[in-house]
Structures are given as structure tokens and as C-alpha cells.
């Protein structure tokens, strides 16, 4: 076949194109396989640390070499806890697990980019919460700034070093680099006791970033922090700093593997079958014993006239209820009228409200008022476990500065809005100058539990110097002991254009959002470093001024008693001798005024299967009847 020069050029071009395309395709496939196969490996949790151990909570933190989502899954309950910094992917991960029982072992798995990770062999990781202790913990803040961090993508650790080594306490910095630690929860390596940090304590302050970044400063506490707990040592992220080497081994999890899907577990190693044991020697059957001889039926020839009765008469009845309180509702504002906007800044804001009953609550929000597609839950809730509260605190984070957002509040079966339209607000502009870092601390008392209370903090101008007016509200939830620490240095002015500057004579006020009577507490700016804001709640007594049923007793003051003979059946059935001289205890339900011992002859009546006993009351006062099913009294 003749090929023209033009066709020859075309065939050469096509051959060259195919020759080049084949290796390129092969390389592309290889690169894709490598990328997909390494994706899970790069998201594998590393540097896993257990910190902030208490009787009811623990913090789990780790790093990944790529940006990844993170959560912790509890094996027993199935609850899932996520990073409090939001759903954004990061390389440092910080998950707080709350709502735990004291001195209890828990199992958990780490989830990174949707993949569950466990220990070798698929075994879940474990930790044990701290036991309840008589030691009192007082809030002890330590705070500062980390330089060189990428926003809030870093981890801060504090440990007591030397002979008395502690488990770490930890925190994550804000986007400004500011961080705060509560050193009142520093515990021994076994978690059983608290360690008091003093000015002479040897301590280490550590920071972990990503891409090998880290920082470590060490020395006496007084060399690193001033008397108010503010960091005075230089603290910035540096490259290639192995921080993990300085954390105690008791706080680290080192072996982490991806959990195998069901059916893909490696087969267990085959073990040789156990050696067969010889069959047990047959024992002769036990000799059969003759059945016991039947006893003759009890004699039934007793004289019914011999039956004796003990009659209690003239009973003075007393109230059988327990009054549990005056039942007065607290003087608080609840429902839609209680909604308050708090902690408003350039990238987040929070919403607080109070309800009369314990109900779940969340906030739906978005930039389109007709499409509130985002949802924010209470800061005490998890993705799969939501609690019922009276005091509600929902934080909306990860927002864009100077942007209008719309939101609605869902409280139980109700939806709070502004005359049927969503609430709206505009986030503030970003302030370039970092805020002055300072804190307010205090306690809450008067409650059996402190998981349903929110503390609000506000700064108010008194001297006319510095920032005018009042600050934005701050909000915090106390710990299980009622202690709380709130950051006030990053509270903004009422206009939101600057951080609030607190003067010495300005006021710091704290108040409770709780279903109880309480009063706000105020101190001045120059007292903030040495004083606590001690708040007291006076809740209503459950039950109010209504009756409470008393458990049934065996005897309400009227009874018939007989003494059984060895052959007596369920209704007597035999002769009895009553020791009228023995001590008789009067039931707690009445006061016995008279004891009459009478003998009744009822032979003729007993032959038809019924006995009638007439008791005449001659006591003092009004007589009250007996209801055998229950005995209650309503007190109005």
C-alpha cells in the first residue's frame, strides 16, 4: 500500500503522541494511588496527650501532618466530642470529654478525617477519671501569649517537673495568640491527688504547633510568671522542637493504628490445640436414699375460744407528710425575654437565655435570613448527646468580620425570633492590636450541681478615664466545683471598635444566669488581681409546699396480734399463750393512750369463716380513719 508523505507525517505524529501519553498516564495513576494511599497515613493522629484530668472530665489532644477534622468517640455510650474551636480542619486537635463519673475507667477511639484509630489489635484507648477528694481547689490562672502560631492552631501544655511530676494541664490559644490555663487542676501522675503550684515549683511551659514547630521554657514558676500569673518569659514557636520528649510518659499514647473494618482483621495466630485430657473416671452412682417419712398433718382440734387479741385504742393521729419547702418560684426572667447577646467580636458571638423548665436548646444561623442552614449547639453538648438545661449558652464561631448574620433560637418546643423574623447582628471589625490579657475569677455556691448555670461578667466605667460606658458581656460555665475563670482582657467596648481598658476604680460585675434567686457581685479594677467574685444561688426547694407520700408501715396504730404455736398456720390455727407483761412498742404513726387486753370468744362465728371485732373509741379530740392503701395529707 502506497503511503503519501502527508499520511506518513500524520502517522508519525499520532505514534509520537501515544508514546508520550502512555508514560504520562502511568505516572498520573501512580501519583493518584500514592496520594490516596497516603491520605489516611497523613491524617493519622500523632503526639496524643491526656491532660486536664478531673473527676468528671479529661482533654485529649494530638497532631496530624495535614489539615484534618477531629473527634473522640466514647465506646460505652457512643457519645462523640469535637474540638471546641469549631468544625474547621486543623493540624492540632483538642477535644474535651465531659460529663464523666469519678474514678471510672472509660474507653475511647480517635476519629481523624472520618477514620477511627485505636491501639494495636483494635483495642480501644483507656483513661480513668480522678477520684473524689477532700482537697479544695481554688482557681489559679496562668496566662500569656504564644508568638508565631498560625491563628488558634496550636496547643499549650503546663507540667510540674522535678521530683513531683504532674500530669499536664492544657489549653488552646485564641486567634490573637492569647491563652489561659487553670493550675488548680494540676494532678499527680496517677491522677489521685492535686498538686499545689507555688512560686518555687519547678515547671515547664510547652507549646506544639504544626510542621515540627514547638516551644519550651523551664524554670521556677516565679521565674516564668509574675505574681498575677502572667507569663513574663519569652515564649514563641520555633522549628524542629521536640516538645513531646518533655511530657510525662503517663500522659502519652504512642501506638496508634487505623481501625480495620469488620471482616478485615488479620487472622489470629494459630495455636496448637490443647492436649486432650483423659476422660474422667466414672464414679458409681450415689446410692439412692429412701424418701423421708411423711409427717402426719397438724392437729386441728384447738379451741377457737382460746384465741386472744391485742387491741390498741384511742389513737391520736399526727400528720404523715413531709413539707419540702415554700415552693416560691425564683424572681428571674425566663423565655424569650431573657435572651442576651454575649462575647461578641469579629469572628464569633454567643447567646444566653433561661427557661423555666429543663429543655434542649440550639441556634440556627446563616448569612441568608431565609436559609439558616448552620446550627450551633450548647457548649456543654456533643454531636450525639444533647442535654436539657434551664440556663443555655450557645457559641457561634468561625464567622467573617464585618458581616451580617441572621439567627433563631430553638428552646424546647419554642422558637425565639424578633416578631417572627430572625434576629440579626453584624460582626465587628478585626482589631489589629492584641488585647491586654487579664482575667476575673470566682466561685458559685448554694447549688447541688453546677452544670446548669452560666456566669456573666461585664466591665463598667466609673472614673470617666479609659474606655467609656460598659463593655460587651462575657460568659463562662463553672466547673463541677463551682469555680470559674473568665477572660476579660478581650472584652470589647460597647461599640465593638476597641478592647475595653479597665481602670483601677472601674467596676467588674459578675452575675448568674440560673433558675434561682441570686444577686450580682461587684469589685473594682484594682481588686481584680487579689479578689474573687463569690456568687451565691438560692434555688427553690423541689416539690414546693405540697405533700410528699410517706412509705407504708406495717402498723398504723390499729392491729390484732397473736402468738403462734409451732403448729400455727397462716391465720393462727392453734392455741397461743400471750405474754401480756412483755414490752409493746407503739408505732411511730400515733400516740397510744390506752392499751386494752381483751379476750373474745368467737367459736360460733369462726365456724362460718368470719370474725367481727368492734372497737369503741373513747379518746380525746377528733378521730381519723385509716386508708389501708395509703396515708397522705395535703398541706395548703
Coordinates of C-alpha atoms in Angstrom, one line a residue, residues 17-636:
X17 CA 1.6 11.4 20.8
X18 CA 0.7 7.9 22.0
X19 CA 4.2 7.2 23.0
X20 CA 4.3 10.3 25.2
X21 CA 0.8 9.8 26.6
X22 CA 1.3 6.3 27.9
X23 CA 4.0 7.1 30.5
X24 CA 2.2 10.3 31.5
X25 CA -1.0 8.3 32.2
X26 CA 1.0 5.7 34.1
X27 CA 2.7 8.5 36.2
X28 CA -0.7 10.1 36.8
X29 CA -2.2 6.8 38.0
X30 CA 0.8 6.2 40.2
X31 CA 0.6 9.7 41.7
X32 CA -3.1 9.3 42.4
X33 CA -2.6 5.9 44.1
X34 CA 0.2 7.3 46.2
X35 CA -1.9 10.4 47.1
X36 CA -5.0 8.3 48.1
X37 CA -3.0 5.7 49.9
X38 CA -1.1 8.3 51.9
X39 CA -4.1 10.4 52.8
X40 CA -5.1 8.3 55.8
X41 CA -1.5 7.9 56.8
X42 CA -1.0 11.7 56.8
X43 CA -4.2 12.1 58.9
X44 CA -3.0 9.5 61.5
X45 CA -3.1 11.1 65.0
X46 CA 0.4 11.7 66.4
X47 CA 1.6 13.0 69.7
X48 CA -1.6 12.0 71.6
X49 CA -1.7 13.5 75.1
X50 CA -4.1 13.1 78.0
X51 CA -4.4 16.3 80.1
X52 CA -6.8 18.3 82.3
X53 CA -7.8 15.2 84.2
X54 CA -10.6 15.8 86.8
X55 CA -13.3 13.8 88.4
X56 CA -15.7 14.4 85.6
X57 CA -13.7 15.5 82.5
X58 CA -10.5 15.0 80.5
X59 CA -8.9 16.6 77.5
X60 CA -7.4 14.6 74.6
X61 CA -5.1 16.3 72.1
X62 CA -3.0 15.3 69.1
X63 CA -1.4 16.5 65.9
X64 CA -1.7 15.5 62.2
X65 CA 0.7 16.3 59.3
X66 CA -2.3 17.5 57.2
X67 CA -5.3 19.5 58.0
X68 CA -7.9 17.1 59.4
X69 CA -11.2 17.1 61.2
X70 CA -11.1 15.6 64.6
X71 CA -13.4 14.0 67.3
X72 CA -13.4 11.4 70.1
X73 CA -15.9 8.6 70.3
X74 CA -16.7 7.1 73.7
X75 CA -17.1 3.3 73.3
X76 CA -19.6 2.6 76.1
X77 CA -22.0 5.5 75.5
X78 CA -21.4 6.2 71.8
X79 CA -21.1 9.9 72.6
X80 CA -18.9 12.0 70.2
X81 CA -17.0 15.0 71.4
X82 CA -15.4 17.5 68.9
X83 CA -12.9 20.3 69.0
X84 CA -14.3 23.4 70.8
X85 CA -12.6 25.6 68.2
X86 CA -15.2 24.6 65.6
X87 CA -15.5 22.1 62.7
X88 CA -12.7 23.6 60.6
X89 CA -9.8 21.2 59.7
X90 CA -6.6 21.8 61.6
X91 CA -3.3 20.1 62.3
X92 CA -3.5 20.4 66.1
X93 CA -6.5 18.8 67.7
X94 CA -8.0 19.5 71.2
X95 CA -11.1 17.6 72.4
X96 CA -12.7 18.0 75.8
X97 CA -14.7 15.0 77.1
X98 CA -17.1 16.0 79.9
X99 CA -20.0 14.5 81.9
X100 CA -18.0 11.6 83.3
X101 CA -18.2 9.8 86.7
X102 CA -15.4 9.9 89.3
X103 CA -12.8 7.1 89.5
X104 CA -14.2 5.3 86.5
X105 CA -12.4 3.7 83.5
X106 CA -13.5 4.8 80.1
X107 CA -12.7 3.5 76.6
X108 CA -12.5 5.8 73.5
X109 CA -11.4 5.9 69.9
X110 CA -10.0 8.9 68.0
X111 CA -11.6 9.9 64.7
X112 CA -9.4 11.8 62.2
X113 CA -10.8 12.7 58.7
X114 CA -13.6 10.1 59.3
X115 CA -11.2 7.2 60.1
X116 CA -11.3 5.6 63.5
X117 CA -8.0 5.0 65.2
X118 CA -7.3 2.6 68.1
X119 CA -4.4 0.8 69.7
X120 CA -2.8 -2.4 68.4
X121 CA -5.2 -5.2 67.8
X122 CA -8.1 -2.9 67.6
X123 CA -8.1 -2.3 71.4
X124 CA -9.8 1.0 72.5
X125 CA -7.7 3.6 74.3
X126 CA -8.4 3.9 78.0
X127 CA -8.3 6.5 80.8
X128 CA -9.5 6.6 84.4
X129 CA -11.1 9.8 85.9
X130 CA -9.8 11.2 89.2
X131 CA -11.3 10.1 92.5
X132 CA -13.4 12.5 94.6
X133 CA -11.1 14.2 97.1
X134 CA -11.5 16.4 100.2
X135 CA -8.8 18.7 98.9
X136 CA -10.2 22.1 98.0
X137 CA -9.2 23.6 94.6
X138 CA -9.0 27.4 94.3
X139 CA -8.9 28.9 90.7
X140 CA -5.3 29.7 89.8
X141 CA -5.0 31.3 86.4
X142 CA -1.8 31.4 84.4
X143 CA -1.9 33.2 81.1
X144 CA 0.2 34.7 78.3
X145 CA 0.7 34.9 74.6
X146 CA 2.4 32.5 72.1
X147 CA 4.2 34.1 69.2
X148 CA 4.5 32.5 65.8
X149 CA 1.3 30.5 66.0
X150 CA -0.9 30.1 62.9
X151 CA -4.1 31.5 64.4
X152 CA -5.5 29.2 67.0
X153 CA -3.8 26.1 65.5
X154 CA -1.5 25.3 68.5
X155 CA -1.5 23.5 71.8
X156 CA -0.3 24.8 75.2
X157 CA 0.9 22.5 78.0
X158 CA 2.0 23.1 81.6
X159 CA 3.6 20.5 83.8
X160 CA 5.2 20.4 87.2
X161 CA 8.7 19.0 86.8
X162 CA 11.3 17.7 89.1
X163 CA 10.7 15.1 91.8
X164 CA 6.9 15.8 92.0
X165 CA 6.0 15.4 88.3
X166 CA 2.4 16.1 87.3
X167 CA 0.0 15.3 84.5
X168 CA -0.2 18.2 82.1
X169 CA -2.9 20.9 82.1
X170 CA -3.5 22.3 78.6
X171 CA -5.3 24.9 76.5
X172 CA -5.6 26.3 73.0
X173 CA -4.7 29.9 72.2
X174 CA -7.2 32.3 70.7
X175 CA -6.7 33.7 67.2
X176 CA -4.7 36.5 68.8
X177 CA -2.3 34.0 70.4
X178 CA -3.5 34.6 74.0
X179 CA -4.1 31.6 76.2
X180 CA -5.1 30.8 79.7
X181 CA -4.6 27.8 82.0
X182 CA -6.2 26.9 85.3
X183 CA -3.5 25.5 87.5
X184 CA -5.9 24.5 90.3
X185 CA -6.5 21.2 88.4
X186 CA -2.8 20.1 88.3
X187 CA -2.7 16.4 89.4
X188 CA -0.2 13.8 90.2
X189 CA 0.8 11.2 87.6
X190 CA -1.7 8.7 88.9
X191 CA -4.4 11.3 89.0
X192 CA -5.3 10.6 92.6
X193 CA -4.2 13.9 94.2
X194 CA -3.9 17.6 93.5
X195 CA -0.5 19.3 93.3
X196 CA -0.3 22.8 94.7
X197 CA 1.8 25.0 92.4
X198 CA 3.9 27.5 94.4
X199 CA 6.4 30.2 93.4
X200 CA 9.2 27.7 94.0
X201 CA 7.8 24.9 91.9
X202 CA 9.9 23.7 89.0
X203 CA 7.6 23.9 86.0
X204 CA 7.7 23.6 82.2
X205 CA 5.6 25.5 79.7
X206 CA 5.4 23.8 76.3
X207 CA 3.7 24.7 73.0
X208 CA 3.1 22.5 70.0
X209 CA 2.4 23.9 66.5
X210 CA 2.4 22.0 63.2
X211 CA 5.2 21.1 60.8
X212 CA 7.5 20.4 63.7
X213 CA 7.1 23.8 65.4
X214 CA 7.3 23.9 69.2
X215 CA 8.5 25.9 72.2
X216 CA 9.7 25.1 75.7
X217 CA 10.6 27.3 78.6
X218 CA 11.5 25.8 82.0
X219 CA 12.4 27.1 85.5
X220 CA 10.8 28.1 88.8
X221 CA 7.3 29.3 88.5
X222 CA 8.3 32.7 89.8
X223 CA 10.9 33.0 87.0
X224 CA 8.4 32.4 84.3
X225 CA 5.3 34.1 85.7
X226 CA 4.6 37.2 87.7
X227 CA 2.5 37.3 90.9
X228 CA -0.7 37.6 89.0
X229 CA 0.1 34.5 86.8
X230 CA 1.0 36.4 83.7
X231 CA 3.9 35.0 81.6
X232 CA 7.0 37.1 81.7
X233 CA 9.3 34.7 79.9
X234 CA 9.8 34.7 76.1
X235 CA 7.5 32.1 74.5
X236 CA 7.4 31.6 70.7
X237 CA 7.2 28.7 68.3
X238 CA 10.5 27.6 66.8
X239 CA 11.1 25.0 64.1
X240 CA 12.2 21.4 64.9
X241 CA 11.5 21.5 68.6
X242 CA 10.7 18.0 70.1
X243 CA 8.2 19.1 72.8
X244 CA 6.8 15.6 73.3
X245 CA 10.1 14.4 74.8
X246 CA 9.4 16.6 77.8
X247 CA 5.8 15.5 78.5
X248 CA 5.5 12.7 81.1
X249 CA 5.1 9.2 79.7
X250 CA 2.0 8.6 81.8
X251 CA 0.2 11.2 79.7
X252 CA 1.2 10.0 76.2
X253 CA -0.4 7.4 73.9
X254 CA 2.3 6.2 71.4
X255 CA 0.8 3.2 69.5
X256 CA -1.9 4.3 67.1
X257 CA -3.3 2.4 64.1
X258 CA -6.3 2.8 61.9
X259 CA -9.2 0.6 62.9
X260 CA -9.8 -2.3 60.5
X261 CA -13.4 -2.5 59.1
X262 CA -15.3 -5.6 60.1
X263 CA -14.1 -8.7 58.3
X264 CA -10.7 -7.3 57.6
X265 CA -9.0 -8.1 60.9
X266 CA -5.8 -10.0 60.5
X267 CA -6.3 -13.7 61.3
X268 CA -5.2 -14.6 64.8
X269 CA -2.1 -16.7 65.1
X270 CA -2.9 -20.4 65.1
X271 CA -2.2 -22.1 68.5
X272 CA -1.7 -25.8 68.8
X273 CA -4.9 -27.5 70.1
X274 CA -4.8 -28.2 73.8
X275 CA -3.8 -31.7 74.7
X276 CA -6.7 -34.0 75.2
X277 CA -7.2 -34.9 78.8
X278 CA -8.2 -38.4 79.6
X279 CA -11.9 -38.8 80.3
X280 CA -12.7 -38.7 84.0
X281 CA -13.1 -42.0 85.6
X282 CA -16.7 -43.0 86.0
X283 CA -17.8 -42.9 89.6
X284 CA -20.5 -45.2 90.8
X285 CA -23.9 -43.5 91.1
X286 CA -24.7 -42.5 94.6
X287 CA -26.8 -44.9 96.5
X288 CA -30.4 -43.9 96.5
X289 CA -31.7 -42.8 99.9
X290 CA -35.2 -43.7 100.9
X291 CA -37.6 -40.8 100.8
X292 CA -38.2 -39.2 104.2
X293 CA -41.2 -40.5 106.1
X294 CA -44.3 -38.3 105.7
X295 CA -45.2 -36.3 108.8
X296 CA -48.7 -36.5 110.0
X297 CA -50.8 -33.5 109.2
X298 CA -51.1 -30.9 112.1
X299 CA -53.8 -31.4 114.6
X300 CA -56.8 -29.1 114.0
X301 CA -58.6 -29.8 117.3
X302 CA -57.7 -26.5 119.0
X303 CA -60.4 -24.5 120.9
X304 CA -61.2 -21.3 119.0
X305 CA -62.2 -19.7 122.2
X306 CA -58.6 -19.7 123.3
X307 CA -57.6 -17.1 120.7
X308 CA -56.6 -13.8 122.3
X309 CA -56.4 -10.3 120.6
X310 CA -54.4 -7.2 121.4
X311 CA -56.4 -4.1 120.8
X312 CA -55.0 -0.5 120.6
X313 CA -57.5 2.2 121.1
X314 CA -57.7 6.0 121.5
X315 CA -55.1 6.8 118.9
X316 CA -54.2 10.4 118.4
X317 CA -53.2 10.8 114.7
X318 CA -50.4 13.1 113.6
X319 CA -49.5 14.5 110.1
X320 CA -47.8 11.9 107.9
X321 CA -46.4 14.2 105.3
X322 CA -43.1 16.0 104.8
X323 CA -43.3 19.6 103.9
X324 CA -40.4 20.2 101.4
X325 CA -40.4 24.0 101.0
X326 CA -42.4 27.1 100.4
X327 CA -42.5 26.4 96.6
X328 CA -42.0 30.0 95.7
X329 CA -40.6 30.4 92.2
X330 CA -37.4 32.4 91.9
X331 CA -37.6 36.0 90.8
X332 CA -36.0 35.6 87.4
X333 CA -36.8 36.4 83.8
X334 CA -37.2 33.4 81.6
X335 CA -38.1 32.6 78.0
X336 CA -37.7 34.9 75.1
X337 CA -37.4 38.0 77.3
X338 CA -34.2 36.5 78.9
X339 CA -32.2 36.3 75.7
X340 CA -28.8 38.1 75.9
X341 CA -26.0 38.5 73.3
X342 CA -22.6 37.9 74.8
X343 CA -18.9 37.6 73.8
X344 CA -19.4 39.5 70.6
X345 CA -16.3 40.1 68.5
X346 CA -15.1 39.9 64.9
X347 CA -15.4 36.1 64.4
X348 CA -17.9 34.9 67.0
X349 CA -20.7 35.7 69.3
X350 CA -22.7 33.7 72.0
X351 CA -26.3 33.7 73.0
X352 CA -27.6 33.1 76.6
X353 CA -31.1 32.6 77.8
X354 CA -33.0 31.0 80.7
X355 CA -36.0 28.7 80.7
X356 CA -38.4 27.7 83.5
X357 CA -38.1 24.0 82.7
X358 CA -35.1 21.9 81.6
X359 CA -35.2 21.8 77.8
X360 CA -32.7 21.3 75.0
X361 CA -31.6 24.4 73.1
X362 CA -29.6 25.3 70.0
X363 CA -29.3 28.2 67.5
X364 CA -29.7 28.1 63.7
X365 CA -27.9 30.8 61.8
X366 CA -26.6 31.9 58.4
X367 CA -25.9 34.9 56.1
X368 CA -29.2 34.5 54.3
X369 CA -32.2 35.3 56.5
X370 CA -34.4 32.8 54.5
X371 CA -31.9 30.0 54.7
X372 CA -30.5 29.4 58.2
X373 CA -28.6 26.3 57.3
X374 CA -25.9 26.3 60.0
X375 CA -26.6 25.0 63.6
X376 CA -24.7 25.7 66.8
X377 CA -25.3 23.7 70.0
X378 CA -24.9 24.4 73.7
X379 CA -21.2 24.4 74.7
X380 CA -22.0 21.5 77.1
X381 CA -23.4 19.3 74.4
X382 CA -21.9 16.9 71.9
X383 CA -22.8 15.9 68.4
X384 CA -24.7 12.9 69.5
X385 CA -25.6 13.8 73.1
X386 CA -27.6 16.9 74.0
X387 CA -28.7 17.8 77.5
X388 CA -31.7 19.6 78.9
X389 CA -30.9 22.8 80.7
X390 CA -32.5 25.8 82.2
X391 CA -29.5 28.1 81.6
X392 CA -28.4 27.9 78.0
X393 CA -25.1 29.1 76.4
X394 CA -24.6 28.6 72.7
X395 CA -21.4 29.9 70.9
X396 CA -21.4 30.7 67.2
X397 CA -17.8 30.8 65.9
X398 CA -15.9 30.7 62.7
X399 CA -17.6 33.8 61.3
X400 CA -16.4 36.5 58.9
X401 CA -15.6 40.0 60.3
X402 CA -17.9 42.9 59.4
X403 CA -20.6 40.5 58.1
X404 CA -24.4 40.5 58.9
X405 CA -25.6 37.2 60.3
X406 CA -29.2 36.1 61.0
X407 CA -30.2 33.6 63.7
X408 CA -33.1 32.0 65.5
X409 CA -33.1 30.4 69.0
X410 CA -34.7 26.9 69.4
X411 CA -35.6 26.4 73.0
X412 CA -37.5 23.1 73.7
X413 CA -40.7 23.3 71.5
X414 CA -40.4 27.1 71.1
X415 CA -38.6 29.2 68.6
X416 CA -37.4 32.7 69.7
X417 CA -37.2 35.4 67.0
X418 CA -37.9 39.1 66.5
X419 CA -41.6 39.4 65.7
X420 CA -41.5 36.3 63.5
X421 CA -38.3 37.4 61.8
X422 CA -34.8 36.2 62.6
X423 CA -32.5 38.2 64.9
X424 CA -29.6 39.8 63.1
X425 CA -26.3 41.3 64.0
X426 CA -23.1 42.4 62.3
X427 CA -19.7 41.1 63.4
X428 CA -17.2 43.6 64.5
X429 CA -14.1 44.6 62.6
X430 CA -10.8 42.9 63.5
X431 CA -8.7 45.0 65.9
X432 CA -5.0 44.8 64.9
X433 CA -3.6 45.5 68.3
X434 CA -3.8 42.4 70.6
X435 CA -5.9 42.7 73.7
X436 CA -4.4 43.2 77.1
X437 CA -4.7 39.8 78.7
X438 CA -6.4 39.7 82.1
X439 CA -8.9 37.5 83.9
X440 CA -11.6 37.6 86.5
X441 CA -12.2 34.6 88.7
X442 CA -14.7 33.5 91.3
X443 CA -16.9 30.8 92.7
X444 CA -20.6 29.8 92.7
X445 CA -22.2 28.3 95.8
X446 CA -25.6 27.2 97.0
X447 CA -26.3 24.5 94.4
X448 CA -26.0 20.7 94.5
X449 CA -24.7 20.7 90.9
X450 CA -23.1 23.4 88.8
X451 CA -23.7 22.0 85.3
X452 CA -26.8 24.2 84.8
X453 CA -25.5 27.7 85.5
X454 CA -23.9 30.4 83.4
X455 CA -21.8 33.3 84.8
X456 CA -21.9 36.7 83.1
X457 CA -19.1 39.2 83.5
X458 CA -19.2 42.9 82.5
X459 CA -16.9 45.9 82.9
X460 CA -18.3 49.4 83.7
X461 CA -16.6 52.8 83.6
X462 CA -16.7 54.8 86.8
X463 CA -13.9 57.3 86.8
X464 CA -14.5 58.6 83.2
X465 CA -11.0 57.7 82.2
X466 CA -10.0 55.0 79.7
X467 CA -12.9 53.3 77.9
X468 CA -16.3 54.9 78.4
X469 CA -19.6 53.1 79.2
X470 CA -20.0 49.4 79.6
X471 CA -18.2 46.5 77.9
X472 CA -19.7 43.7 76.0
X473 CA -20.8 40.8 78.2
X474 CA -18.6 37.8 78.8
X475 CA -19.9 34.3 79.7
X476 CA -18.4 31.2 81.2
X477 CA -19.7 27.9 82.7
X478 CA -18.2 27.0 86.1
X479 CA -16.6 23.6 86.7
X480 CA -18.0 20.8 88.8
X481 CA -17.0 22.5 92.0
X482 CA -18.5 25.9 91.1
X483 CA -15.1 27.6 90.3
X484 CA -14.8 29.7 87.2
X485 CA -12.2 31.9 85.4
X486 CA -13.3 34.3 82.7
X487 CA -11.1 36.2 80.2
X488 CA -11.9 39.9 80.4
X489 CA -9.0 41.4 78.5
X490 CA -10.6 40.6 75.2
X491 CA -14.0 42.1 76.0
X492 CA -14.8 44.9 73.6
X493 CA -16.3 48.3 74.2
X494 CA -20.0 48.8 73.7
X495 CA -19.4 49.9 70.1
X496 CA -17.0 47.0 69.5
X497 CA -14.3 49.1 67.9
X498 CA -11.7 48.6 70.6
X499 CA -10.8 46.3 73.5
X500 CA -12.1 47.6 76.8
X501 CA -9.4 49.3 79.0
X502 CA -10.2 48.7 82.7
X503 CA -9.3 51.5 85.2
X504 CA -8.4 50.9 88.9
X505 CA -11.7 52.4 90.0
X506 CA -13.8 50.9 87.3
X507 CA -16.2 48.1 88.2
X508 CA -16.2 44.4 87.4
X509 CA -19.6 42.8 87.9
X510 CA -20.5 39.2 87.8
X511 CA -24.0 37.7 87.9
X512 CA -25.6 34.3 87.4
X513 CA -28.0 33.1 84.8
X514 CA -29.6 30.3 86.8
X515 CA -33.1 29.3 87.9
X516 CA -32.6 30.5 91.4
X517 CA -32.6 33.8 93.3
X518 CA -29.2 35.4 93.3
X519 CA -27.5 38.8 93.5
X520 CA -24.7 40.3 91.3
X521 CA -21.3 40.9 92.9
X522 CA -19.1 43.9 92.0
X523 CA -15.4 44.6 92.7
X524 CA -13.2 47.4 91.4
X525 CA -10.4 47.1 88.8
X526 CA -7.6 47.4 91.4
X527 CA -9.1 44.4 93.3
X528 CA -9.4 42.1 90.3
X529 CA -5.9 40.5 90.8
X530 CA -6.4 39.6 94.5
X531 CA -10.2 39.2 94.9
X532 CA -12.7 36.6 93.9
X533 CA -16.3 37.3 92.8
X534 CA -18.2 34.9 95.1
X535 CA -21.7 34.3 93.8
X536 CA -24.5 32.6 95.7
X537 CA -27.6 30.9 94.4
X538 CA -30.7 30.3 96.4
X539 CA -32.8 27.8 94.4
X540 CA -36.4 26.9 95.2
X541 CA -36.9 23.6 97.0
X542 CA -38.1 20.9 94.7
X543 CA -41.7 20.0 95.4
X544 CA -42.8 23.3 96.9
X545 CA -45.5 23.4 99.6
X546 CA -47.2 20.2 98.6
X547 CA -47.4 16.9 100.3
X548 CA -45.0 14.0 100.0
X549 CA -46.3 10.5 100.4
X550 CA -44.8 8.6 103.4
X551 CA -43.9 4.9 102.8
X552 CA -46.4 2.4 104.2
X553 CA -45.7 1.0 107.6
X554 CA -46.6 -2.4 108.9
X555 CA -48.9 -0.9 111.5
X556 CA -50.7 2.4 111.6
X557 CA -51.8 2.1 115.2
X558 CA -54.7 -0.4 114.9
X559 CA -53.7 -4.1 114.9
X560 CA -54.6 -7.5 116.1
X561 CA -51.8 -9.6 117.3
X562 CA -51.4 -13.2 118.3
X563 CA -48.6 -15.5 119.3
X564 CA -48.1 -18.5 117.0
X565 CA -47.5 -22.0 118.3
X566 CA -45.1 -24.3 116.4
X567 CA -48.1 -25.7 114.5
X568 CA -49.9 -22.5 113.7
X569 CA -50.7 -21.8 110.1
X570 CA -51.4 -18.6 108.2
X571 CA -54.3 -17.3 110.3
X572 CA -53.4 -18.8 113.6
X573 CA -54.7 -22.3 113.8
X574 CA -53.5 -23.3 117.2
X575 CA -53.5 -22.5 120.9
X576 CA -51.5 -19.5 121.9
X577 CA -50.3 -18.0 125.2
X578 CA -49.9 -14.2 125.1
X579 CA -47.4 -12.7 127.5
X580 CA -49.2 -9.5 128.4
X581 CA -46.3 -8.4 130.5
X582 CA -43.9 -8.1 127.6
X583 CA -42.9 -4.7 126.2
X584 CA -45.1 -3.3 123.4
X585 CA -43.7 -0.7 121.0
X586 CA -46.1 1.9 119.8
X587 CA -45.9 2.6 116.1
X588 CA -44.4 5.9 115.0
X589 CA -47.6 7.0 113.4
X590 CA -49.6 7.5 116.6
X591 CA -49.5 8.0 120.3
X592 CA -51.0 5.2 122.3
X593 CA -53.2 6.5 125.2
X594 CA -54.7 3.2 126.3
X595 CA -53.9 -0.4 126.0
X596 CA -56.7 -2.9 126.5
X597 CA -56.2 -6.6 126.6
X598 CA -59.5 -8.4 125.9
X599 CA -60.4 -12.0 125.3
X600 CA -63.1 -12.7 122.7
X601 CA -64.9 -15.8 122.3
X602 CA -66.0 -16.3 118.7
X603 CA -66.4 -20.1 118.2
X604 CA -69.7 -19.8 116.6
X605 CA -68.7 -17.0 114.2
X606 CA -65.4 -18.8 113.2
X607 CA -67.3 -21.8 112.0
X608 CA -68.7 -19.7 109.2
X609 CA -65.3 -18.3 108.3
X610 CA -65.6 -14.7 109.6
X611 CA -64.7 -12.8 112.8
X612 CA -66.0 -9.4 113.7
X613 CA -64.3 -7.1 116.2
X614 CA -65.9 -3.9 117.4
X615 CA -63.6 -1.4 118.9
X616 CA -65.1 1.6 120.7
X617 CA -63.0 4.8 120.8
X618 CA -63.3 7.0 123.8
X619 CA -60.1 9.1 123.3
X620 CA -59.7 12.8 123.2
X621 CA -60.1 15.0 120.1
X622 CA -61.3 14.3 116.6
X623 CA -61.0 10.7 115.3
X624 CA -59.5 10.0 111.9
X625 CA -60.0 6.9 109.8
X626 CA -57.4 4.6 108.2
X627 CA -56.9 4.0 104.5
X628 CA -55.0 0.8 104.1
X629 CA -53.8 1.6 100.6
X630 CA -52.0 4.8 101.5
X631 CA -52.0 7.6 104.1
X632 CA -51.4 11.1 102.9
X633 CA -52.3 14.6 103.9
X634 CA -52.3 17.7 101.7
X635 CA -50.9 20.8 103.3
X636 CA -52.0 24.1 101.6

